[in-house]
PDB file of C-alpha atoms in Angstrom:
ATOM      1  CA  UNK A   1      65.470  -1.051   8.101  1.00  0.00           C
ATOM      2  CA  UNK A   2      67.719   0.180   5.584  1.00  0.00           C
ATOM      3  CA  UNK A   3      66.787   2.832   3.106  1.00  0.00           C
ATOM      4  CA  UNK A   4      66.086   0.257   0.270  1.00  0.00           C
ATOM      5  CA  UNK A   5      63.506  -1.548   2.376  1.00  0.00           C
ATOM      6  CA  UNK A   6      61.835   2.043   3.268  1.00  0.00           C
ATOM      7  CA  UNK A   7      61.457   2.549  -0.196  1.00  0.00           C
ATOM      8  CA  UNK A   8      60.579  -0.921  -0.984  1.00  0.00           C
ATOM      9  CA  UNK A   9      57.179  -0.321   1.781  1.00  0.00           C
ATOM     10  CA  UNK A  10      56.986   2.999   0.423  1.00  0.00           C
ATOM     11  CA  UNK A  11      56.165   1.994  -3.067  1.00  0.00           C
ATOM     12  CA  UNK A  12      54.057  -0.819  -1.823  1.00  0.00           C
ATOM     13  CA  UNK A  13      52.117   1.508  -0.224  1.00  0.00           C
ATOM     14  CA  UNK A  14      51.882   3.622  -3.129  1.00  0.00           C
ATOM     15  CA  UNK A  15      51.377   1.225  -5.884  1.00  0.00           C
ATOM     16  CA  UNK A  16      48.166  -0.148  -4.007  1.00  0.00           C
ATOM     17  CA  UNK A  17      45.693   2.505  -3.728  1.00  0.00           C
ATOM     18  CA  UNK A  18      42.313   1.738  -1.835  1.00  0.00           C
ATOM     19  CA  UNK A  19      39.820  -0.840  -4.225  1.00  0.00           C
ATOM     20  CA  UNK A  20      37.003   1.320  -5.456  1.00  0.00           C
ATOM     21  CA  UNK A  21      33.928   1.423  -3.185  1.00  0.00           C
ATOM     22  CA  UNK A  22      31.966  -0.767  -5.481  1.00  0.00           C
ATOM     23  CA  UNK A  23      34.659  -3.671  -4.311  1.00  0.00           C
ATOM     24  CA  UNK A  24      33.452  -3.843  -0.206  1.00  0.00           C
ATOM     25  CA  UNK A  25      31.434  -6.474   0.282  1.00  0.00           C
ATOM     26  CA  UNK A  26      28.679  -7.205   3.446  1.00  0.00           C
ATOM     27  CA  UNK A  27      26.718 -10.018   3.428  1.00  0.00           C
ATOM     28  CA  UNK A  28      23.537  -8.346   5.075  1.00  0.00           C
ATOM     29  CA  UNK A  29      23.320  -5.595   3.069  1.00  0.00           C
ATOM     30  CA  UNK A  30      23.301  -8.517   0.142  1.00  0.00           C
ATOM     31  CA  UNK A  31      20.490 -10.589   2.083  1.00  0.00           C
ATOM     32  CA  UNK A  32      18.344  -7.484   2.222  1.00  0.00           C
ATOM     33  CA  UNK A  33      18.958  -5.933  -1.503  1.00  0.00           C
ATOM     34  CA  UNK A  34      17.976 -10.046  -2.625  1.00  0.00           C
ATOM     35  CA  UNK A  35      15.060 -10.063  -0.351  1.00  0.00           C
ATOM     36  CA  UNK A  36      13.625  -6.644  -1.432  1.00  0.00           C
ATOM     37  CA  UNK A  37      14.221  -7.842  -5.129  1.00  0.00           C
ATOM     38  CA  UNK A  38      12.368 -10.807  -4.570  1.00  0.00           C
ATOM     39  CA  UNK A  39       9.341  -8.908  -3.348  1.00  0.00           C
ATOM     40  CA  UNK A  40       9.259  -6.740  -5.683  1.00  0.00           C
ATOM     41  CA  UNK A  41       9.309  -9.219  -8.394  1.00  0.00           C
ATOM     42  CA  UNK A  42       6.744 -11.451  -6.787  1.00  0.00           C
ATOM     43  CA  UNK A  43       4.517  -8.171  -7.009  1.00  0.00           C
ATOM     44  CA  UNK A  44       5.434  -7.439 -10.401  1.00  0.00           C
ATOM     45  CA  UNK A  45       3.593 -10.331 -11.098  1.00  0.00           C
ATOM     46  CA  UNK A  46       0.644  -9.526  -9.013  1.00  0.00           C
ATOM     47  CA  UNK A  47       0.838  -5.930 -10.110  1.00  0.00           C
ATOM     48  CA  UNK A  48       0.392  -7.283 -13.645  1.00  0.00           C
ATOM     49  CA  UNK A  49      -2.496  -9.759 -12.712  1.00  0.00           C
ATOM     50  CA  UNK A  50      -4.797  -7.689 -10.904  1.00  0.00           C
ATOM     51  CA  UNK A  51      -4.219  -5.025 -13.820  1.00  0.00           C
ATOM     52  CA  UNK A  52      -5.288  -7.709 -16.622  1.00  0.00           C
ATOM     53  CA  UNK A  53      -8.235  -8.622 -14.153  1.00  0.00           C
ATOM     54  CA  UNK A  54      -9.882  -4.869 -13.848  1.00  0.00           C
ATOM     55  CA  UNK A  55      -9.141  -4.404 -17.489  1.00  0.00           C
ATOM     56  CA  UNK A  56     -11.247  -7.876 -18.263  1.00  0.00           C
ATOM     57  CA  UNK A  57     -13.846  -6.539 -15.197  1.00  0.00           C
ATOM     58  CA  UNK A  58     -13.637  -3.000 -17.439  1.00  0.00           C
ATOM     59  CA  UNK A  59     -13.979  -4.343 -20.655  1.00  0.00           C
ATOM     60  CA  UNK A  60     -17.280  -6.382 -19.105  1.00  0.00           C
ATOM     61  CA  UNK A  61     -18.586  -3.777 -18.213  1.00  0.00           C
ATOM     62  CA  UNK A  62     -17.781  -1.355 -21.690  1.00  0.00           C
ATOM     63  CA  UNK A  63     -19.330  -4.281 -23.606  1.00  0.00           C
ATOM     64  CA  UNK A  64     -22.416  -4.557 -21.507  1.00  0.00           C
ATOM     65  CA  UNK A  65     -22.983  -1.292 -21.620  1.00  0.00           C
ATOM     66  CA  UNK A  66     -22.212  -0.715 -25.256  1.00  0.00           C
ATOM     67  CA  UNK A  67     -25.185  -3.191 -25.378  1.00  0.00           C
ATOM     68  CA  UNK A  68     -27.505  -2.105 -23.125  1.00  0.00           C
ATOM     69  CA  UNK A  69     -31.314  -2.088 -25.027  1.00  0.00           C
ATOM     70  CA  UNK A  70     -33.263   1.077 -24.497  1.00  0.00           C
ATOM     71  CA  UNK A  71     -36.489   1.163 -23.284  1.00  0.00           C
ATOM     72  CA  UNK A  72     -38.090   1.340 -26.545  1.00  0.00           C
ATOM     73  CA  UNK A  73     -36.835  -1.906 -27.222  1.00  0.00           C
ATOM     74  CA  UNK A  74     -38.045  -3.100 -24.354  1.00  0.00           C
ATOM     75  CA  UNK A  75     -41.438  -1.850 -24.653  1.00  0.00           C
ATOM     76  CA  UNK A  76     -41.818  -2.938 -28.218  1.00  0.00           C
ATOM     77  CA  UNK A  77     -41.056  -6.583 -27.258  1.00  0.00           C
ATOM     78  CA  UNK A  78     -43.815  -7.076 -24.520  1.00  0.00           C
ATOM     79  CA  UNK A  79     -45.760  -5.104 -26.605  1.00  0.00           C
ATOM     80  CA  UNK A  80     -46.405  -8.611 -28.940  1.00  0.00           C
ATOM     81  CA  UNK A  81     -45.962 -10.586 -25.805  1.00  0.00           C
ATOM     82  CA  UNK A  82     -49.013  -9.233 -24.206  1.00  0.00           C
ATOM     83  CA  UNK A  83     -51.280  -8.930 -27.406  1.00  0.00           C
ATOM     84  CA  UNK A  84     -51.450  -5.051 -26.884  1.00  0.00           C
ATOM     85  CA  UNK A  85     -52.192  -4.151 -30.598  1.00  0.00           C
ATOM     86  CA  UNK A  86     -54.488  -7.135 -30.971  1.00  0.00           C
ATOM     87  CA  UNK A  87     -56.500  -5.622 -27.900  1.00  0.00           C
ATOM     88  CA  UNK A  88     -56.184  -1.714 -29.504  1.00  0.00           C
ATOM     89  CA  UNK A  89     -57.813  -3.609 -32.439  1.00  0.00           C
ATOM     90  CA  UNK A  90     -60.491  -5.403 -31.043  1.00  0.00           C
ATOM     91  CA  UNK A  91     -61.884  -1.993 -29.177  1.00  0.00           C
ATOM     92  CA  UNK A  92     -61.156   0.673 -32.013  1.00  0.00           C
ATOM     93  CA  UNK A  93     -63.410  -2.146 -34.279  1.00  0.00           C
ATOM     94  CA  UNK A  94     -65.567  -1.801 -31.715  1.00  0.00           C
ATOM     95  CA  UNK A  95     -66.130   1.641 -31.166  1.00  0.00           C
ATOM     96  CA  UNK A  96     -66.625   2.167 -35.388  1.00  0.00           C
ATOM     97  CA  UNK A  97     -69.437  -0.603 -35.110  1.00  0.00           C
ATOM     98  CA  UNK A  98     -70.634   1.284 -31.934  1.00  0.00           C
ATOM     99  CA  UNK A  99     -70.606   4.310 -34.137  1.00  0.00           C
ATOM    100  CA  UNK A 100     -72.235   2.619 -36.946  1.00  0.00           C
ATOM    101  CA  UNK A 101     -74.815   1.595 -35.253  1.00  0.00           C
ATOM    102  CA  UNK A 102     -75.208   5.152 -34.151  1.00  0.00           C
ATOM    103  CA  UNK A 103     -75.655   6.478 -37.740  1.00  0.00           C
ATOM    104  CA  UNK A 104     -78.000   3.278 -38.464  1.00  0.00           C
ATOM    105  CA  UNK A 105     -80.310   4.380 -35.476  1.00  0.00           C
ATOM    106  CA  UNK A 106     -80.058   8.122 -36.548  1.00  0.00           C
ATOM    107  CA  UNK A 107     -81.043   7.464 -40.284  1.00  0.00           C
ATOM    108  CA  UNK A 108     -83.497   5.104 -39.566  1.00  0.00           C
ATOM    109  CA  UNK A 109     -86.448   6.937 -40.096  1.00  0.00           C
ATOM    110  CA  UNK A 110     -85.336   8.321 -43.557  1.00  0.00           C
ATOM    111  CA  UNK A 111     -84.763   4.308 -44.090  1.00  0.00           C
ATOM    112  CA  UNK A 112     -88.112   3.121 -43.592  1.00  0.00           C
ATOM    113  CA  UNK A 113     -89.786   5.834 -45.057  1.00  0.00           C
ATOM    114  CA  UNK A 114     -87.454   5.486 -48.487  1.00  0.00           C
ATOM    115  CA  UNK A 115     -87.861   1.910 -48.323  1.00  0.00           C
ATOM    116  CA  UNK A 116     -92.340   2.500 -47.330  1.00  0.00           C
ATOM    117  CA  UNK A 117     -92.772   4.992 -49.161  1.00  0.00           C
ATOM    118  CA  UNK A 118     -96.797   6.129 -48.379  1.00  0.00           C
ATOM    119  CA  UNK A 119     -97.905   2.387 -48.027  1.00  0.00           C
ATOM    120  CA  UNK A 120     -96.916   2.676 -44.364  1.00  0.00           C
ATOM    121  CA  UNK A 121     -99.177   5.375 -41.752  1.00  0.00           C
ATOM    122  CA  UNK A 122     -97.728   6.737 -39.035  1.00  0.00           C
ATOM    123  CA  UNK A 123     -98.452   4.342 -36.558  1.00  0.00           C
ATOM    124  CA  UNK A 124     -96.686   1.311 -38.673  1.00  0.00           C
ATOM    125  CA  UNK A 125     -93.751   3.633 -39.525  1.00  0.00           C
ATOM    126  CA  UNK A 126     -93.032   3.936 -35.653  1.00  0.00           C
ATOM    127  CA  UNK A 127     -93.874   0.270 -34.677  1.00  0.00           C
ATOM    128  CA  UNK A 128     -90.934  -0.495 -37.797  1.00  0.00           C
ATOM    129  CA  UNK A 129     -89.133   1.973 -36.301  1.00  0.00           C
ATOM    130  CA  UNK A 130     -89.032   0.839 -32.779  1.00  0.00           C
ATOM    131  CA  UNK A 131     -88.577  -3.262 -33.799  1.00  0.00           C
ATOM    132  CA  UNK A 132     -85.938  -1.967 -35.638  1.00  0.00           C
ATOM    133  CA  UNK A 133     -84.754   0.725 -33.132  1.00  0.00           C
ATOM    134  CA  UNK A 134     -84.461  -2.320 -30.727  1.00  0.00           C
ATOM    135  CA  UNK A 135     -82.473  -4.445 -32.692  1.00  0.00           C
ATOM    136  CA  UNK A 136     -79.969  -1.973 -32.943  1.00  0.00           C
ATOM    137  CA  UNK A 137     -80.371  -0.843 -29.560  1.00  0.00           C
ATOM    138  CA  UNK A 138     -79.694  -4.159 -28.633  1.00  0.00           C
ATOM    139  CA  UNK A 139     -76.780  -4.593 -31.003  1.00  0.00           C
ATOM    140  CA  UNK A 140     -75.501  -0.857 -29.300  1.00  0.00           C
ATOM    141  CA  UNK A 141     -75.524  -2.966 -26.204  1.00  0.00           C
ATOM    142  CA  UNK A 142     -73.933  -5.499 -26.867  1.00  0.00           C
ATOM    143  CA  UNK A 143     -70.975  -3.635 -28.517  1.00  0.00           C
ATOM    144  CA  UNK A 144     -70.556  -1.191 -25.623  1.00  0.00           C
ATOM    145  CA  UNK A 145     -69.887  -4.179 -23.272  1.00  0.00           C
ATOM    146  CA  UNK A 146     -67.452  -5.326 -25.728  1.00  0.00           C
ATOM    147  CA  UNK A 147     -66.043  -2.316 -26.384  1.00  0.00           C
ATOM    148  CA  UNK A 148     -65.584  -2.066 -22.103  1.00  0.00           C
ATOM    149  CA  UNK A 149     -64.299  -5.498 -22.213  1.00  0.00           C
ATOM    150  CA  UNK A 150     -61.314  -4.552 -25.166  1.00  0.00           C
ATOM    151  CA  UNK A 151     -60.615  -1.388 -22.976  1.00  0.00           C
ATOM    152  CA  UNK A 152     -60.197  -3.014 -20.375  1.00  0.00           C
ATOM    153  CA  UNK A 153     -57.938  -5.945 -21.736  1.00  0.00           C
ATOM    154  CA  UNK A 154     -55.902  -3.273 -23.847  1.00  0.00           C
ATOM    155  CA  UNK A 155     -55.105  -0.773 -20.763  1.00  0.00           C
ATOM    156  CA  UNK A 156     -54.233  -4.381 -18.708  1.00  0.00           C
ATOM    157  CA  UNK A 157     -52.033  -5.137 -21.544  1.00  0.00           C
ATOM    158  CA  UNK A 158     -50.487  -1.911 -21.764  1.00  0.00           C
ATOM    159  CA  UNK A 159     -49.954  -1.998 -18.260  1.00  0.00           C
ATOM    160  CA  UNK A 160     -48.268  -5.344 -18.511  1.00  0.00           C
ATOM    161  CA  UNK A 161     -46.492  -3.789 -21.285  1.00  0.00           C
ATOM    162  CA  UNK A 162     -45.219  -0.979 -19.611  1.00  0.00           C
ATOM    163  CA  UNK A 163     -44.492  -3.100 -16.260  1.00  0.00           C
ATOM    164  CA  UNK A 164     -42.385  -5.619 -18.327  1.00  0.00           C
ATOM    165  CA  UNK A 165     -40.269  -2.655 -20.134  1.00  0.00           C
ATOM    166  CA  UNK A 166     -39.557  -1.336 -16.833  1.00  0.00           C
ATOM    167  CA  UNK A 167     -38.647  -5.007 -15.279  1.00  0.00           C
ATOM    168  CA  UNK A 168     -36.222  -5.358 -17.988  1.00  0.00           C
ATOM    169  CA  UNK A 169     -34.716  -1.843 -17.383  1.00  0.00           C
ATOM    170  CA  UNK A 170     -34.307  -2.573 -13.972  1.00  0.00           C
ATOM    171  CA  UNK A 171     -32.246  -5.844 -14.187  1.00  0.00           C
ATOM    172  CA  UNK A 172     -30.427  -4.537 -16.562  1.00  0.00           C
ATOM    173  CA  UNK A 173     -29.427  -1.480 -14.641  1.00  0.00           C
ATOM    174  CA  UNK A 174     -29.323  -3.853 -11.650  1.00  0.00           C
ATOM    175  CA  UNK A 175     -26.517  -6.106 -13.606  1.00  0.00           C
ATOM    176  CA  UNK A 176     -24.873  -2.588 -14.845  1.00  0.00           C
ATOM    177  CA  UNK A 177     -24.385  -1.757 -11.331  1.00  0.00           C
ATOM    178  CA  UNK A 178     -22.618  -5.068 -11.045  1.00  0.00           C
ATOM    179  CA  UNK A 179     -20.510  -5.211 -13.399  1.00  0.00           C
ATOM    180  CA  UNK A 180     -19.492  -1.377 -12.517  1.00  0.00           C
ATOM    181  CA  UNK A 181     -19.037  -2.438  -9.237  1.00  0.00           C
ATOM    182  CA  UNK A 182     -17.009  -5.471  -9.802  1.00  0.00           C
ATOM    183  CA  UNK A 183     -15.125  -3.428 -11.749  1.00  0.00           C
ATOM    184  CA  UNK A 184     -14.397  -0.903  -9.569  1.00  0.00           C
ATOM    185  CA  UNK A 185     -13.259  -3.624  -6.830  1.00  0.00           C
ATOM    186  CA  UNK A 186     -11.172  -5.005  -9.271  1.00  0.00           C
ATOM    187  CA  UNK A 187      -9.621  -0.966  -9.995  1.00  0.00           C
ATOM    188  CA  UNK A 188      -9.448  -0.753  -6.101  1.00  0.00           C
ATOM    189  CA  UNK A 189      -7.768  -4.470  -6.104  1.00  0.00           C
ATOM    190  CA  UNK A 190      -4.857  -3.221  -8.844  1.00  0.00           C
ATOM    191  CA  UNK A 191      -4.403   0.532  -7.100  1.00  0.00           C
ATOM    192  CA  UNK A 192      -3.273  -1.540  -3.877  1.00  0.00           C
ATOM    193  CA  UNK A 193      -0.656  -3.744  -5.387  1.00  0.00           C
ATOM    194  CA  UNK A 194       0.335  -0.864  -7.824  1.00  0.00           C
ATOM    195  CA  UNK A 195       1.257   1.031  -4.150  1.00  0.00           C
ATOM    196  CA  UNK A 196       2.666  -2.064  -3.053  1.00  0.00           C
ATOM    197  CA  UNK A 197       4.833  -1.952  -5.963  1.00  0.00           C
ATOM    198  CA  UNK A 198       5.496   1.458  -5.892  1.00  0.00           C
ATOM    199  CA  UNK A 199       6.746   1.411  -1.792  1.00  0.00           C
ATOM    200  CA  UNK A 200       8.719  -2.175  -2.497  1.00  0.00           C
ATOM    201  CA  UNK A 201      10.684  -0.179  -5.290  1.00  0.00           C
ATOM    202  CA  UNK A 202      11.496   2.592  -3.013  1.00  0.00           C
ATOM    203  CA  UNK A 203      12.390   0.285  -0.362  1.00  0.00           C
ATOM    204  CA  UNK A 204      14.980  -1.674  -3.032  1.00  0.00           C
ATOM    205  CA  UNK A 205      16.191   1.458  -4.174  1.00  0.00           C
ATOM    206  CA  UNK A 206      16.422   2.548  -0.381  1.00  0.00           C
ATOM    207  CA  UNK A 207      18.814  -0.613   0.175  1.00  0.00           C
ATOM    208  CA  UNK A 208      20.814  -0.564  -2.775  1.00  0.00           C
ATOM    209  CA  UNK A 209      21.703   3.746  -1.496  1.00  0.00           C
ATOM    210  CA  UNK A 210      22.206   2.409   1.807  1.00  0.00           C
ATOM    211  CA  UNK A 211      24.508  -0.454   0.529  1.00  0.00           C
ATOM    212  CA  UNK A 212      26.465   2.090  -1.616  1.00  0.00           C
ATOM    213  CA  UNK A 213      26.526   4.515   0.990  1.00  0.00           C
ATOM    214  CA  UNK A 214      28.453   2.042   3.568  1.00  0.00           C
ATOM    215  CA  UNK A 215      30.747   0.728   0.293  1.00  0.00           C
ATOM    216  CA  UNK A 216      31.697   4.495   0.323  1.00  0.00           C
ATOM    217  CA  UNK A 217      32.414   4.969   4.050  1.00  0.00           C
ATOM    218  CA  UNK A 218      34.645   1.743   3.917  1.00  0.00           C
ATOM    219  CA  UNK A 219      36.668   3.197   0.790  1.00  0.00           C
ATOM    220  CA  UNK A 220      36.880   6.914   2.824  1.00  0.00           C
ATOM    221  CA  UNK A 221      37.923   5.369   6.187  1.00  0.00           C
ATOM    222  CA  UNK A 222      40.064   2.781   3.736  1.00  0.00           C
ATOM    223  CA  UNK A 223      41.959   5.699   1.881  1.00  0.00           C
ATOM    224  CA  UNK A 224      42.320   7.451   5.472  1.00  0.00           C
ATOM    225  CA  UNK A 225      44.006   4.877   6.746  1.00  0.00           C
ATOM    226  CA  UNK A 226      46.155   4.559   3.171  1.00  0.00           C
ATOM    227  CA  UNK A 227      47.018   7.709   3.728  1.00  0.00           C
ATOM    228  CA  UNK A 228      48.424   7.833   6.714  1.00  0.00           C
ATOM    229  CA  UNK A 229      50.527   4.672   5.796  1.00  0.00           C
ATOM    230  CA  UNK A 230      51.768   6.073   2.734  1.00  0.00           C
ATOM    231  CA  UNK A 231      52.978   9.180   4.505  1.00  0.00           C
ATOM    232  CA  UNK A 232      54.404   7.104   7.364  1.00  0.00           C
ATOM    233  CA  UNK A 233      56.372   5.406   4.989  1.00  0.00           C
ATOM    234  CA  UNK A 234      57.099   8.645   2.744  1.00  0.00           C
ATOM    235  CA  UNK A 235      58.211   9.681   6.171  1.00  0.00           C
ATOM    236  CA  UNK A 236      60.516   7.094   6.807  1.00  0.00           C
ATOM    237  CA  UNK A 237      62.048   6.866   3.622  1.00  0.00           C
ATOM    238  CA  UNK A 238      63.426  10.591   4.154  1.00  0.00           C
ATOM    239  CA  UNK A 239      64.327   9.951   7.359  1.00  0.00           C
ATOM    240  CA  UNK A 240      66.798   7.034   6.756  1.00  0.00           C
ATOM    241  CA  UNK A 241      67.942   8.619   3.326  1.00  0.00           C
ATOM    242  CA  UNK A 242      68.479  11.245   5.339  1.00  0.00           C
ATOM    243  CA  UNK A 243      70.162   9.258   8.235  1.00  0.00           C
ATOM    244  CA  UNK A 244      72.254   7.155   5.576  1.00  0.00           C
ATOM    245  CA  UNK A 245      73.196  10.829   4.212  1.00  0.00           C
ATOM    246  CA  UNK A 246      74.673  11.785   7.300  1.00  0.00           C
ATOM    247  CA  UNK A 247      76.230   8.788   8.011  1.00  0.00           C
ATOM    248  CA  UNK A 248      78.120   8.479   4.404  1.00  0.00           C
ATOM    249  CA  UNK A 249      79.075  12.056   5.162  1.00  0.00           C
ATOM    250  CA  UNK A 250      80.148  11.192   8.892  1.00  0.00           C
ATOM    251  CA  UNK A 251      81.980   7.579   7.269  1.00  0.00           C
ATOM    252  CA  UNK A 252      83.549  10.058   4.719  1.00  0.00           C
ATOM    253  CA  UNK A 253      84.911  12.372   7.099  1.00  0.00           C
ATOM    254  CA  UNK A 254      86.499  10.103   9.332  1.00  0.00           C
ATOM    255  CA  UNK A 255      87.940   8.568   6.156  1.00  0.00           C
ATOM    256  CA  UNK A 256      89.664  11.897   5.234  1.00  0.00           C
ATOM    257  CA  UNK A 257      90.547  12.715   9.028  1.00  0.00           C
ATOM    258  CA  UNK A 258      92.149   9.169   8.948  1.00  0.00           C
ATOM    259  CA  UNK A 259      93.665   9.256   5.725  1.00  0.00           C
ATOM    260  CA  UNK A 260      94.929  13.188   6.983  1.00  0.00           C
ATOM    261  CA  UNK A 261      96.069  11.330   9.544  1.00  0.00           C
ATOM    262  CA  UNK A 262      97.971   8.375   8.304  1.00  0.00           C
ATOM    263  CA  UNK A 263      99.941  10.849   5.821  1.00  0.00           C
ATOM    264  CA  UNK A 264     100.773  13.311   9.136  1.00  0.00           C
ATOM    265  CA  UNK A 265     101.996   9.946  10.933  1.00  0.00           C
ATOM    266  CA  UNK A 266     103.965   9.311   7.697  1.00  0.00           C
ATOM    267  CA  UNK A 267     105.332  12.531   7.411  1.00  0.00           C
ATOM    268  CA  UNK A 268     106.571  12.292  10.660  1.00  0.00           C
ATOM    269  CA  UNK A 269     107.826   9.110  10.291  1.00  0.00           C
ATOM    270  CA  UNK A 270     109.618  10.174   7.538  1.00  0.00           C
ATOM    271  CA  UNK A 271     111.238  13.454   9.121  1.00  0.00           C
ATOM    272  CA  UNK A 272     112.141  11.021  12.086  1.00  0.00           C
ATOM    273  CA  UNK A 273     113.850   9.219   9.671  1.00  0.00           C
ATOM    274  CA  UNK A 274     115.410  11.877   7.855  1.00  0.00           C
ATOM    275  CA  UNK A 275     116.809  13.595  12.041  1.00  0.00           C
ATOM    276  CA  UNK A 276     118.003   9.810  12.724  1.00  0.00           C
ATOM    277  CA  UNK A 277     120.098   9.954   9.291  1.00  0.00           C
ATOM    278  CA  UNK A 278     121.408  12.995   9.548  1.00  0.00           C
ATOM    279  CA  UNK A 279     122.301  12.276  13.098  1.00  0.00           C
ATOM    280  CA  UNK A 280     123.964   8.972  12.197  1.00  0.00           C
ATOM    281  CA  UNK A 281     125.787  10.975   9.775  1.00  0.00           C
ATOM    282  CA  UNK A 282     126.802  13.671  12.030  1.00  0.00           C
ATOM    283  CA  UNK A 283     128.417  10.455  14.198  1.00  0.00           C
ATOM    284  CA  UNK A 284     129.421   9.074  11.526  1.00  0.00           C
ATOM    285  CA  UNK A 285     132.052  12.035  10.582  1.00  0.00           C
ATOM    286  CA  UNK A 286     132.578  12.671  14.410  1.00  0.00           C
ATOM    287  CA  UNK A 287     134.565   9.006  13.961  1.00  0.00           C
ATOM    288  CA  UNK A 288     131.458   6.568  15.220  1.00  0.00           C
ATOM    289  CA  UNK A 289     130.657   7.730  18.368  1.00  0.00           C
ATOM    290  CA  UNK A 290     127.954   8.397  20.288  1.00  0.00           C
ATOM    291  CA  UNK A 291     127.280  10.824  23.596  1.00  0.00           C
ATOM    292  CA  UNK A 292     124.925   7.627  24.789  1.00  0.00           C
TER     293      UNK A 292
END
């Protein structure tokens, strides 16, 4: 590898970074975050349904009891039902002709001794008085056993009154009750899906931090690794600059030393040269000849 390809991988290396954490994919973790968002929208809806049906149960009940009669009301309606003021009437009418009668009986004396005057004696006056006395007596009886008879029909009637005021008190506690306890079923009912709700949220949420969590741990033990690549190659970028360095150096000394030595091997050549002509002169004056 030359020092162009070292810097060629170098760059590479450098120029492409790590993708972001957001960029790792896993299939499972995928399957789970779609599963848990599934759920949780499936209870959305029944979050939202058993909310509408407590606040219909609610509102059933609020309107119920908004209308709820009072026991008045109750009273005054079986008071006509069961004839109570008719029977109040028929013994109070009673009781005055009772008492009537008692004021006839009382003044009767003065009455047929006004009406006599001194026609009458003594013993006429009281046989008047007592056919008279009788009649009334008789009347008095009659009236008291009608007036027992009324009593008796208006306390029965009040008592009917009073029984049917309670009766419709009762049911309509009784069907208060209800409707306060449907409603609080149907409370109960939207509490347990609003906790269902709640948990499958914090389980989505729980997926999507574990998800994101292992996306970062791939991008850490990612840039670890892109690290140690990019200082490899850092590494061996220097080395061979450095090696081609030396070796330029090393091809440029020997150049010199060569090029040193090629002129030394010239100069000598040329100061052979130069002994050779001055020898061939020196023979060449000593007439041509040579010792050898």
């Amino acid at each position: 590898m030359n020092s162009a390809q070292a810097e060629a991988e170098w760059r590479y290396y450098l120029n492409n970074p790590p993708q972001k954490a957001s960029s790792y994919y896993n299939q499972s973790f995928v399957d789970r975050i779609n599963a848990a968002q599934n759920n949780l929208n499936n209870l959305v809806a029944e979050k939202d349904k058993a909310y509408s049906t407590q606040q219909q149960a609610y509102n059933d009940y609020d309107t119920f009891t908004g209308n709820m009669r009072s026991y008045n009301e109750y009273y005054q309606e079986a008071e006509n039902q069961f004839g109570v003021t008719q029977a109040k009437d028929d013994y109070e009418s009673t009781q005055k002709a009772l008492a009537m009668t008692e004021s006839m009986l009382e003044a009767l004396p003065s009455s047929i001794s006004a009406r006599s005057g001194r026609r009458l004696t003594q013993e006429q006056r009281n046989l008047q008085y007592n056919r008279q006395a009788d009649v009334i007596n008789a009347t008095q009886g009659e009236l008291s056993r009608a007036a027992n008879t009324y009593e008796q029909a208006w306390k029965t009637a009040r008592e009917n009154q009073a029984a049917k005021a309670t009766a419709g008190m009762v049911a309509q506690q009784t069907e208060q009750q209800d409707l306060a306890s449907k409603w609080t079923t149907q409370l109960q009912e939207y509490y347990n899906k609003l906790n269902s709700y709640n948990k499958s949220q914090y389980e989505l949420a729980a997926e999507r931090a574990a998800y994101s969590q292992w996306q970062l741990q791939q991008r850490l033990q990612a840039s670890a690794i892109w690290e140690q690549q990019l200082q490899a190659a850092g590494e061996r970028y220097r080395q061979i600059l450095a090696t081609e360095q030396a070796q330029r150096q090393a091809n440029a000394q020997l150049e010199r030393q060569k090029r040193e030595y090629e002129a030394e091997q010239a100069r000598l050549k040329a100061k052979d040269r130069l002994a050779q002509s001055l020898v061939n002169l020196h023979w060449a004056q000593q007439g041509g000849v040579r010792a050898w």
